Amino acid sequence: MGLLVLPCLALPGLLPAAWAGGAGDGALRMTVTVNGRGHSGLRPPTVRVGAQVVKRYRLVNSGEAHLYGVRVVDPAVPAGAVRCAGRTLAALGELECVARFRAVGGMRRATARVEGDIPSLQRRLAATARTGYVGVAGGLRLTERVTVSAPGRSGRSLGPAWGSATVAYTVTNHGNRPLHAVRIGDPGLGLAPGATDCGAGGGAVAVLAPGASARCTAVVRRPPGTHRSTGVASGSDRITTYGPRGERLPAPVLTARSSAVFTLPSRASTPPSAVPVEPKPKPKPRTAAGSGGAPGRPAGSGGVGVAGAVAVPRGRLGLWGWLGLRVLLLGLLGLLGPPVLLLLLPVLLGLPAWLLVSLPRGFPYSLRHRHRPRRPRPPPSPSLPVPSHPPPSSPSSGPTAPRRPPPAAPPSSTTKVSSGGCGAAAGRRVSSGSWSSCCCS
C-alpha cells in the first residue's frame, strides 16, 4: 500500500492544470502555417503579389471542458476571410480554420488571436500566434521616343536615300525587389534582345534597383516611309516564392512592352538660297499719250505736252468694248429663240449707228471729251491807266495792248499847241514827250 500512495501523491504536481477536468489558461493552443510553411512569424514565406495566400489555423483544446463561440482574428487577413468548421471546440479536441486571400506587396506580419468561452465556469480562454508573409512585387515599365533624321544625298545609288532614326528606350522598375539582367529588344525594327546600347552595361542593365530607371538607345536605318517600333524589355528579380499548397515557384521573367510610329522623309529638305529679291516697281498711272504733266498735278493742267490730250478714265468702254458687248447680247438672245432675236435685231443694229451719228467726233471720242477737266483761267492782269486820246495806230496793225503813259513834263518844259483846232495835229507827240490835247466846241 505504501508503494501505491507515493505515485498518487506525485502525479498531481507533474500533470498540467487542465488535466482530469481542468480548464486552465494553457488548455487552448494555436499554430499557424502560411502556404504550407510553419514558423511564419520568424521566417515569413515569400509570396508573389497577386497570388493566393492560404493560412491554416490549428486549434487544440487540451482541457476537459468544451469551448463555445470559438473565433479567430488576424489583422493581416481581410475581414471575414477566416472561416472555421464550427463554433464549438470539444474537450481534448482539435479544430482547423482557414483563410484564403490575395497577397499584397511588402512585409505582412501580424499576431493572430483565438478565443473560446466556457459558460458553466464563466471563463474565456484565449491563445495567440505570430504569423506573416512577404509579398514580392515585380513590375517593369517601358517607354520609348523616336527622333528622325532626314536622309542624306548619295550619288552612289539611284534609289531613294535611306534615313536614320534614333530610338530611346526608358525602362523603370516598379517592383519592390531589384531586377537583374534587364534587356531590351525591338522585333518591329529587327533588334534582338540586348542589341541596344545601355551604357556601361553594354546591351543589358545589370541591376535595376526598385523605383530606378535606365535608358537604352538604338540607331536604325530604314527606307523612306512609315515604320513602327515595338520595344520589349525583360528581366527577373530571381526570387523563389511559395504556392498555396506549399510548392516552390521559380522567379518568372518580367516583361514590358511599348510602341511608337514614325515616318522618314524621302529626301533631305534643302534650305532656299539667300538671294535678295528686289521688289517689283509700282505701276504708274495710265495717262494719254503726250500728257507730260508734272508730278503731283493732273494731266492737262499746265504740263508740257500735246494740247488737248487728257487722261482716259478707267472703267469706260471703247469702240471694241461696245462691239464685244453687242456680240454677247446677240449670243444670249440666240439662246432665247429666233422669235425674240428677230424682234430685237433692229434695235441692236440701230442703237450703235444712232450713237455714232448723234455724238460728235465719234462715239468713243465723245466720251473722252465729256470728261475733259477744265483748264483754270489765268488771273486777271492789273488795270493800267488809259489816256484820254490813244496815239494813232496804223491801219494795217491790229489791236495793241495799252501802253503806260509817259511821265509828266517838268514845269520848265514848254508845250507847243497848234492853233488849227482838233484835227490832224491832235494826238501828235511834241518835243517835250507829252500828249497834246484840245477841246472842240
PDB file of N, CA, C and O in Angstrom, residues 213-274:
ATOM      1  N   SER A 213      15.345  53.953 -62.922  1.00  0.00           N
ATOM      2  CA  SER A 213      15.124  53.887 -64.367  1.00  0.00           C
ATOM      3  C   SER A 213      16.471  53.835 -65.076  1.00  0.00           C
ATOM      4  O   SER A 213      17.482  54.314 -64.561  1.00  0.00           O
ATOM      5  N   ALA A 214      16.467  53.261 -66.261  1.00  0.00           N
ATOM      6  CA  ALA A 214      17.660  53.182 -67.104  1.00  0.00           C
ATOM      7  C   ALA A 214      17.250  53.484 -68.539  1.00  0.00           C
ATOM      8  O   ALA A 214      16.102  53.246 -68.940  1.00  0.00           O
ATOM      9  N   ARG A 215      18.219  54.013 -69.302  1.00  0.00           N
ATOM     10  CA  ARG A 215      17.945  54.415 -70.683  1.00  0.00           C
ATOM     11  C   ARG A 215      18.861  53.662 -71.632  1.00  0.00           C
ATOM     12  O   ARG A 215      20.067  53.581 -71.408  1.00  0.00           O
ATOM     13  N   CYS A 216      18.250  53.130 -72.681  1.00  0.00           N
ATOM     14  CA  CYS A 216      18.988  52.434 -73.730  1.00  0.00           C
ATOM     15  C   CYS A 216      18.597  53.040 -75.077  1.00  0.00           C
ATOM     16  O   CYS A 216      17.435  53.446 -75.265  1.00  0.00           O
ATOM     17  N   THR A 217      19.558  53.129 -75.995  1.00  0.00           N
ATOM     18  CA  THR A 217      19.309  53.743 -77.301  1.00  0.00           C
ATOM     19  C   THR A 217      19.710  52.791 -78.412  1.00  0.00           C
ATOM     20  O   THR A 217      20.534  51.892 -78.226  1.00  0.00           O
ATOM     21  N   ALA A 218      19.116  53.032 -79.570  1.00  0.00           N
ATOM     22  CA  ALA A 218      19.438  52.260 -80.770  1.00  0.00           C
ATOM     23  C   ALA A 218      19.232  53.158 -81.976  1.00  0.00           C
ATOM     24  O   ALA A 218      18.253  53.918 -82.041  1.00  0.00           O
ATOM     25  N   VAL A 219      20.168  53.091 -82.921  1.00  0.00           N
ATOM     26  CA  VAL A 219      20.089  53.862 -84.169  1.00  0.00           C
ATOM     27  C   VAL A 219      19.829  52.885 -85.301  1.00  0.00           C
ATOM     28  O   VAL A 219      20.590  51.928 -85.506  1.00  0.00           O
ATOM     29  N   VAL A 220      18.763  53.110 -86.044  1.00  0.00           N
ATOM     30  CA  VAL A 220      18.382  52.232 -87.151  1.00  0.00           C
ATOM     31  C   VAL A 220      18.296  53.054 -88.419  1.00  0.00           C
ATOM     32  O   VAL A 220      18.024  54.257 -88.398  1.00  0.00           O
ATOM     33  N   ARG A 221      18.552  52.383 -89.545  1.00  0.00           N
ATOM     34  CA  ARG A 221      18.419  52.998 -90.870  1.00  0.00           C
ATOM     35  C   ARG A 221      17.331  52.260 -91.628  1.00  0.00           C
ATOM     36  O   ARG A 221      17.339  51.032 -91.718  1.00  0.00           O
ATOM     37  N   ARG A 222      16.423  53.037 -92.171  1.00  0.00           N
ATOM     38  CA  ARG A 222      15.289  52.467 -92.864  1.00  0.00           C
ATOM     39  C   ARG A 222      15.000  53.294 -94.118  1.00  0.00           C
ATOM     40  O   ARG A 222      15.351  54.474 -94.201  1.00  0.00           O
ATOM     41  N   PRO A 223      14.326  52.696 -95.122  1.00  0.00           N
ATOM     42  CA  PRO A 223      13.947  53.463 -96.314  1.00  0.00           C
ATOM     43  C   PRO A 223      12.852  54.465 -95.986  1.00  0.00           C
ATOM     44  O   PRO A 223      12.206  54.396 -94.935  1.00  0.00           O
ATOM     45  N   PRO A 224      12.633  55.420 -96.866  1.00  0.00           N
ATOM     46  CA  PRO A 224      11.571  56.414 -96.609  1.00  0.00           C
ATOM     47  C   PRO A 224      10.213  55.727 -96.473  1.00  0.00           C
ATOM     48  O   PRO A 224       9.907  54.746 -97.143  1.00  0.00           O
ATOM     49  N   GLY A 225       9.410  56.257 -95.564  1.00  0.00           N
ATOM     50  CA  GLY A 225       8.076  55.709 -95.320  1.00  0.00           C
ATOM     51  C   GLY A 225       7.757  55.688 -93.844  1.00  0.00           C
ATOM     52  O   GLY A 225       8.479  56.250 -93.015  1.00  0.00           O
ATOM     53  N   THR A 226       6.659  55.033 -93.516  1.00  0.00           N
ATOM     54  CA  THR A 226       6.181  54.943 -92.136  1.00  0.00           C
ATOM     55  C   THR A 226       6.599  53.604 -91.547  1.00  0.00           C
ATOM     56  O   THR A 226       6.405  52.556 -92.171  1.00  0.00           O
ATOM     57  N   HIS A 227       7.147  53.658 -90.344  1.00  0.00           N
ATOM     58  CA  HIS A 227       7.638  52.457 -89.659  1.00  0.00           C
ATOM     59  C   HIS A 227       7.068  52.422 -88.245  1.00  0.00           C
ATOM     60  O   HIS A 227       6.706  53.455 -87.685  1.00  0.00           O
ATOM     61  N   ARG A 228       7.059  51.214 -87.679  1.00  0.00           N
ATOM     62  CA  ARG A 228       6.513  51.013 -86.333  1.00  0.00           C
ATOM     63  C   ARG A 228       7.549  50.323 -85.457  1.00  0.00           C
ATOM     64  O   ARG A 228       8.110  49.298 -85.848  1.00  0.00           O
ATOM     65  N   SER A 229       7.766  50.895 -84.298  1.00  0.00           N
ATOM     66  CA  SER A 229       8.678  50.327 -83.323  1.00  0.00           C
ATOM     67  C   SER A 229       7.875  49.615 -82.233  1.00  0.00           C
ATOM     68  O   SER A 229       6.887  50.160 -81.732  1.00  0.00           O
ATOM     69  N   THR A 230       8.319  48.391 -81.880  1.00  0.00           N
ATOM     70  CA  THR A 230       7.651  47.604 -80.838  1.00  0.00           C
ATOM     71  C   THR A 230       8.713  47.137 -79.847  1.00  0.00           C
ATOM     72  O   THR A 230       9.299  46.063 -80.006  1.00  0.00           O
ATOM     73  N   GLY A 231       8.977  47.944 -78.849  1.00  0.00           N
ATOM     74  CA  GLY A 231      10.002  47.616 -77.866  1.00  0.00           C
ATOM     75  C   GLY A 231       9.517  46.608 -76.846  1.00  0.00           C
ATOM     76  O   GLY A 231       8.346  46.613 -76.442  1.00  0.00           O
ATOM     77  N   VAL A 232      10.434  45.730 -76.403  1.00  0.00           N
ATOM     78  CA  VAL A 232      10.144  44.711 -75.397  1.00  0.00           C
ATOM     79  C   VAL A 232      11.303  44.701 -74.407  1.00  0.00           C
ATOM     80  O   VAL A 232      12.467  44.552 -74.808  1.00  0.00           O
ATOM     81  N   ALA A 233      11.001  44.858 -73.123  1.00  0.00           N
ATOM     82  CA  ALA A 233      12.006  44.793 -72.054  1.00  0.00           C
ATOM     83  C   ALA A 233      11.734  43.562 -71.202  1.00  0.00           C
ATOM     84  O   ALA A 233      10.577  43.224 -70.925  1.00  0.00           O
ATOM     85  N   SER A 234      12.787  42.889 -70.775  1.00  0.00           N
ATOM     86  CA  SER A 234      12.644  41.670 -69.968  1.00  0.00           C
ATOM     87  C   SER A 234      13.706  41.667 -68.876  1.00  0.00           C
ATOM     88  O   SER A 234      14.806  42.191 -69.054  1.00  0.00           O
ATOM     89  N   GLY A 235      13.352  41.074 -67.742  1.00  0.00           N
ATOM     90  CA  GLY A 235      14.253  40.965 -66.603  1.00  0.00           C
ATOM     91  C   GLY A 235      13.647  40.073 -65.545  1.00  0.00           C
ATOM     92  O   GLY A 235      12.510  39.597 -65.669  1.00  0.00           O
ATOM     93  N   SER A 236      14.401  39.825 -64.471  1.00  0.00           N
ATOM     94  CA  SER A 236      13.932  38.932 -63.410  1.00  0.00           C
ATOM     95  C   SER A 236      14.462  39.417 -62.071  1.00  0.00           C
ATOM     96  O   SER A 236      15.558  39.985 -61.986  1.00  0.00           O
ATOM     97  N   ASP A 237      13.673  39.167 -61.013  1.00  0.00           N
ATOM     98  CA  ASP A 237      14.125  39.504 -59.664  1.00  0.00           C
ATOM     99  C   ASP A 237      14.800  38.335 -58.961  1.00  0.00           C
ATOM    100  O   ASP A 237      15.312  38.477 -57.850  1.00  0.00           O
ATOM    101  N   ARG A 238      14.785  37.146 -59.598  1.00  0.00           N
ATOM    102  CA  ARG A 238      15.490  35.956 -59.117  1.00  0.00           C
ATOM    103  C   ARG A 238      15.071  35.551 -57.696  1.00  0.00           C
ATOM    104  O   ARG A 238      15.889  35.134 -56.882  1.00  0.00           O
ATOM    105  N   ILE A 239      13.790  35.657 -57.376  1.00  0.00           N
ATOM    106  CA  ILE A 239      13.280  35.305 -56.050  1.00  0.00           C
ATOM    107  C   ILE A 239      12.309  34.142 -56.199  1.00  0.00           C
ATOM    108  O   ILE A 239      11.356  34.208 -56.984  1.00  0.00           O
ATOM    109  N   THR A 240      12.553  33.086 -55.407  1.00  0.00           N
ATOM    110  CA  THR A 240      11.667  31.925 -55.393  1.00  0.00           C
ATOM    111  C   THR A 240      10.542  32.163 -54.386  1.00  0.00           C
ATOM    112  O   THR A 240      10.788  32.584 -53.247  1.00  0.00           O
ATOM    113  N   THR A 241       9.325  31.893 -54.809  1.00  0.00           N
ATOM    114  CA  THR A 241       8.147  32.081 -53.944  1.00  0.00           C
ATOM    115  C   THR A 241       7.457  30.745 -53.701  1.00  0.00           C
ATOM    116  O   THR A 241       7.846  29.700 -54.268  1.00  0.00           O
ATOM    117  N   TYR A 242       6.390  30.773 -52.863  1.00  0.00           N
ATOM    118  CA  TYR A 242       5.665  29.562 -52.490  1.00  0.00           C
ATOM    119  C   TYR A 242       4.217  29.671 -52.944  1.00  0.00           C
ATOM    120  O   TYR A 242       3.591  30.725 -52.851  1.00  0.00           O
ATOM    121  N   GLY A 243       3.705  28.530 -53.419  1.00  0.00           N
ATOM    122  CA  GLY A 243       2.336  28.463 -53.872  1.00  0.00           C
ATOM    123  C   GLY A 243       1.372  28.166 -52.761  1.00  0.00           C
ATOM    124  O   GLY A 243       1.755  27.993 -51.598  1.00  0.00           O
ATOM    125  N   PRO A 244       0.060  28.063 -53.048  1.00  0.00           N
ATOM    126  CA  PRO A 244      -0.952  27.816 -51.999  1.00  0.00           C
ATOM    127  C   PRO A 244      -0.768  26.488 -51.279  1.00  0.00           C
ATOM    128  O   PRO A 244      -1.102  26.361 -50.093  1.00  0.00           O
ATOM    129  N   ARG A 245      -0.233  25.477 -51.962  1.00  0.00           N
ATOM    130  CA  ARG A 245      -0.056  24.162 -51.338  1.00  0.00           C
ATOM    131  C   ARG A 245       1.364  23.969 -50.799  1.00  0.00           C
ATOM    132  O   ARG A 245       1.748  22.846 -50.465  1.00  0.00           O
ATOM    133  N   GLY A 246       2.139  25.023 -50.774  1.00  0.00           N
ATOM    134  CA  GLY A 246       3.492  24.966 -50.260  1.00  0.00           C
ATOM    135  C   GLY A 246       4.537  24.643 -51.285  1.00  0.00           C
ATOM    136  O   GLY A 246       5.715  24.455 -50.938  1.00  0.00           O
ATOM    137  N   GLU A 247       4.194  24.573 -52.557  1.00  0.00           N
ATOM    138  CA  GLU A 247       5.182  24.261 -53.594  1.00  0.00           C
ATOM    139  C   GLU A 247       6.070  25.479 -53.863  1.00  0.00           C
ATOM    140  O   GLU A 247       5.632  26.618 -53.753  1.00  0.00           O
ATOM    141  N   ARG A 248       7.298  25.211 -54.271  1.00  0.00           N
ATOM    142  CA  ARG A 248       8.249  26.276 -54.592  1.00  0.00           C
ATOM    143  C   ARG A 248       8.051  26.694 -56.051  1.00  0.00           C
ATOM    144  O   ARG A 248       7.985  25.863 -56.957  1.00  0.00           O
ATOM    145  N   LEU A 249       7.991  27.988 -56.254  1.00  0.00           N
ATOM    146  CA  LEU A 249       7.769  28.554 -57.595  1.00  0.00           C
ATOM    147  C   LEU A 249       8.995  29.365 -58.008  1.00  0.00           C
ATOM    148  O   LEU A 249       9.432  30.262 -57.270  1.00  0.00           O
ATOM    149  N   PRO A 250       9.571  29.081 -59.181  1.00  0.00           N
ATOM    150  CA  PRO A 250      10.740  29.861 -59.619  1.00  0.00           C
ATOM    151  C   PRO A 250      10.333  31.277 -59.997  1.00  0.00           C
ATOM    152  O   PRO A 250       9.161  31.587 -60.240  1.00  0.00           O
ATOM    153  N   ALA A 251      11.337  32.118 -60.062  1.00  0.00           N
ATOM    154  CA  ALA A 251      11.085  33.523 -60.402  1.00  0.00           C
ATOM    155  C   ALA A 251      10.667  33.636 -61.860  1.00  0.00           C
ATOM    156  O   ALA A 251      11.314  33.071 -62.750  1.00  0.00           O
ATOM    157  N   PRO A 252       9.586  34.323 -62.130  1.00  0.00           N
ATOM    158  CA  PRO A 252       9.159  34.479 -63.529  1.00  0.00           C
ATOM    159  C   PRO A 252       9.990  35.552 -64.232  1.00  0.00           C
ATOM    160  O   PRO A 252      10.677  36.350 -63.615  1.00  0.00           O
ATOM    161  N   VAL A 253       9.891  35.547 -65.556  1.00  0.00           N
ATOM    162  CA  VAL A 253      10.526  36.578 -66.370  1.00  0.00           C
ATOM    163  C   VAL A 253       9.534  37.723 -66.524  1.00  0.00           C
ATOM    164  O   VAL A 253       8.428  37.545 -67.052  1.00  0.00           O
ATOM    165  N   LEU A 254       9.930  38.898 -66.052  1.00  0.00           N
ATOM    166  CA  LEU A 254       9.072  40.085 -66.138  1.00  0.00           C
ATOM    167  C   LEU A 254       9.285  40.765 -67.479  1.00  0.00           C
ATOM    168  O   LEU A 254      10.427  40.933 -67.934  1.00  0.00           O
ATOM    169  N   THR A 255       8.211  41.165 -68.121  1.00  0.00           N
ATOM    170  CA  THR A 255       8.281  41.819 -69.432  1.00  0.00           C
ATOM    171  C   THR A 255       7.448  43.090 -69.423  1.00  0.00           C
ATOM    172  O   THR A 255       6.499  43.235 -68.642  1.00  0.00           O
ATOM    173  N   ALA A 256       7.825  43.991 -70.304  1.00  0.00           N
ATOM    174  CA  ALA A 256       7.077  45.233 -70.542  1.00  0.00           C
ATOM    175  C   ALA A 256       7.193  45.565 -72.011  1.00  0.00           C
ATOM    176  O   ALA A 256       8.222  45.289 -72.651  1.00  0.00           O
ATOM    177  N   ARG A 257       6.149  46.162 -72.560  1.00  0.00           N
ATOM    178  CA  ARG A 257       6.099  46.465 -73.993  1.00  0.00           C
ATOM    179  C   ARG A 257       5.753  47.935 -74.216  1.00  0.00           C
ATOM    180  O   ARG A 257       5.097  48.571 -73.380  1.00  0.00           O
ATOM    181  N   SER A 258       6.176  48.414 -75.378  1.00  0.00           N
ATOM    182  CA  SER A 258       5.852  49.784 -75.813  1.00  0.00           C
ATOM    183  C   SER A 258       5.857  49.800 -77.332  1.00  0.00           C
ATOM    184  O   SER A 258       6.341  48.861 -77.985  1.00  0.00           O
ATOM    185  N   SER A 259       5.322  50.874 -77.904  1.00  0.00           N
ATOM    186  CA  SER A 259       5.267  51.009 -79.364  1.00  0.00           C
ATOM    187  C   SER A 259       5.292  52.475 -79.733  1.00  0.00           C
ATOM    188  O   SER A 259       4.886  53.337 -78.948  1.00  0.00           O
ATOM    189  N   ALA A 260       5.768  52.738 -80.954  1.00  0.00           N
ATOM    190  CA  ALA A 260       5.815  54.104 -81.491  1.00  0.00           C
ATOM    191  C   ALA A 260       5.820  54.009 -82.996  1.00  0.00           C
ATOM    192  O   ALA A 260       6.365  53.062 -83.586  1.00  0.00           O
ATOM    193  N   VAL A 261       5.216  54.999 -83.648  1.00  0.00           N
ATOM    194  CA  VAL A 261       5.138  55.083 -85.108  1.00  0.00           C
ATOM    195  C   VAL A 261       5.879  56.342 -85.545  1.00  0.00           C
ATOM    196  O   VAL A 261       5.664  57.418 -84.985  1.00  0.00           O
ATOM    197  N   PHE A 262       6.745  56.203 -86.552  1.00  0.00           N
ATOM    198  CA  PHE A 262       7.494  57.349 -87.074  1.00  0.00           C
ATOM    199  C   PHE A 262       7.582  57.235 -88.585  1.00  0.00           C
ATOM    200  O   PHE A 262       7.431  56.153 -89.163  1.00  0.00           O
ATOM    201  N   THR A 263       7.832  58.383 -89.237  1.00  0.00           N
ATOM    202  CA  THR A 263       7.890  58.477 -90.698  1.00  0.00           C
ATOM    203  C   THR A 263       9.201  59.111 -91.102  1.00  0.00           C
ATOM    204  O   THR A 263       9.589  60.163 -90.571  1.00  0.00           O
ATOM    205  N   LEU A 264       9.878  58.487 -92.073  1.00  0.00           N
ATOM    206  CA  LEU A 264      11.121  59.019 -92.624  1.00  0.00           C
ATOM    207  C   LEU A 264      10.818  59.699 -93.947  1.00  0.00           C
ATOM    208  O   LEU A 264      10.162  59.116 -94.817  1.00  0.00           O
ATOM    209  N   PRO A 265      11.277  60.937 -94.148  1.00  0.00           N
ATOM    210  CA  PRO A 265      11.015  61.633 -95.420  1.00  0.00           C
ATOM    211  C   PRO A 265      11.807  61.013 -96.555  1.00  0.00           C
ATOM    212  O   PRO A 265      12.799  60.303 -96.343  1.00  0.00           O
ATOM    213  N   SER A 266      11.378  61.332 -97.772  1.00  0.00           N
ATOM    214  CA  SER A 266      12.020  60.752 -98.945  1.00  0.00           C
ATOM    215  C   SER A 266      13.356  61.409 -99.252  1.00  0.00           C
ATOM    216  O   SER A 266      14.322  60.757 -99.613  1.00  0.00           O
ATOM    217  N   ARG A 267      13.430  62.719 -99.152  1.00  0.00           N
ATOM    218  CA  ARG A 267      14.658  63.439 -99.449  1.00  0.00           C
ATOM    219  C   ARG A 267      14.903  64.475 -98.385  1.00  0.00           C
ATOM    220  O   ARG A 267      13.977  64.978 -97.762  1.00  0.00           O
ATOM    221  N   ALA A 268      16.196  64.833 -98.213  1.00  0.00           N
ATOM    222  CA  ALA A 268      16.527  65.884 -97.252  1.00  0.00           C
ATOM    223  C   ALA A 268      16.077  67.217 -97.801  1.00  0.00           C
ATOM    224  O   ALA A 268      16.288  67.537 -98.963  1.00  0.00           O
ATOM    225  N   SER A 269      15.431  67.962 -96.997  1.00  0.00           N
ATOM    226  CA  SER A 269      14.953  69.279 -97.407  1.00  0.00           C
ATOM    227  C   SER A 269      16.119  70.236 -97.429  1.00  0.00           C
ATOM    228  O   SER A 269      16.873  70.369 -96.471  1.00  0.00           O
ATOM    229  N   THR A 270      16.305  70.925 -98.574  1.00  0.00           N
ATOM    230  CA  THR A 270      17.399  71.883 -98.733  1.00  0.00           C
ATOM    231  C   THR A 270      16.875  73.273 -98.461  1.00  0.00           C
ATOM    232  O   THR A 270      15.832  73.672 -98.982  1.00  0.00           O
ATOM    233  N   PRO A 271      17.607  74.067 -97.689  1.00  0.00           N
ATOM    234  CA  PRO A 271      17.126  75.429 -97.412  1.00  0.00           C
ATOM    235  C   PRO A 271      17.215  76.290 -98.646  1.00  0.00           C
ATOM    236  O   PRO A 271      18.110  76.126 -99.480  1.00  0.00           O
ATOM    237  N   PRO A 272      16.324  77.196 -98.881  1.00  0.00           N
ATOM    238  CA  PRO A 272      16.372  78.079-100.048  1.00  0.00           C
ATOM    239  C   PRO A 272      17.582  78.985 -99.995  1.00  0.00           C
ATOM    240  O   PRO A 272      18.056  79.381 -98.940  1.00  0.00           O
ATOM    241  N   SER A 273      18.135  79.287-101.184  1.00  0.00           N
ATOM    242  CA  SER A 273      19.315  80.152-101.261  1.00  0.00           C
ATOM    243  C   SER A 273      18.961  81.555-100.817  1.00  0.00           C
ATOM    244  O   SER A 273      17.891  82.079-101.122  1.00  0.00           O
ATOM    245  N   ALA A 274      19.934  82.162-100.124  1.00  0.00           N
ATOM    246  CA  ALA A 274      19.699  83.500 -99.575  1.00  0.00           C
ATOM    247  C   ALA A 274      19.970  84.554-100.629  1.00  0.00           C
ATOM    248  O   ALA A 274      20.985  85.259-100.598  1.00  0.00           O
TER     249      ALA A 274
END
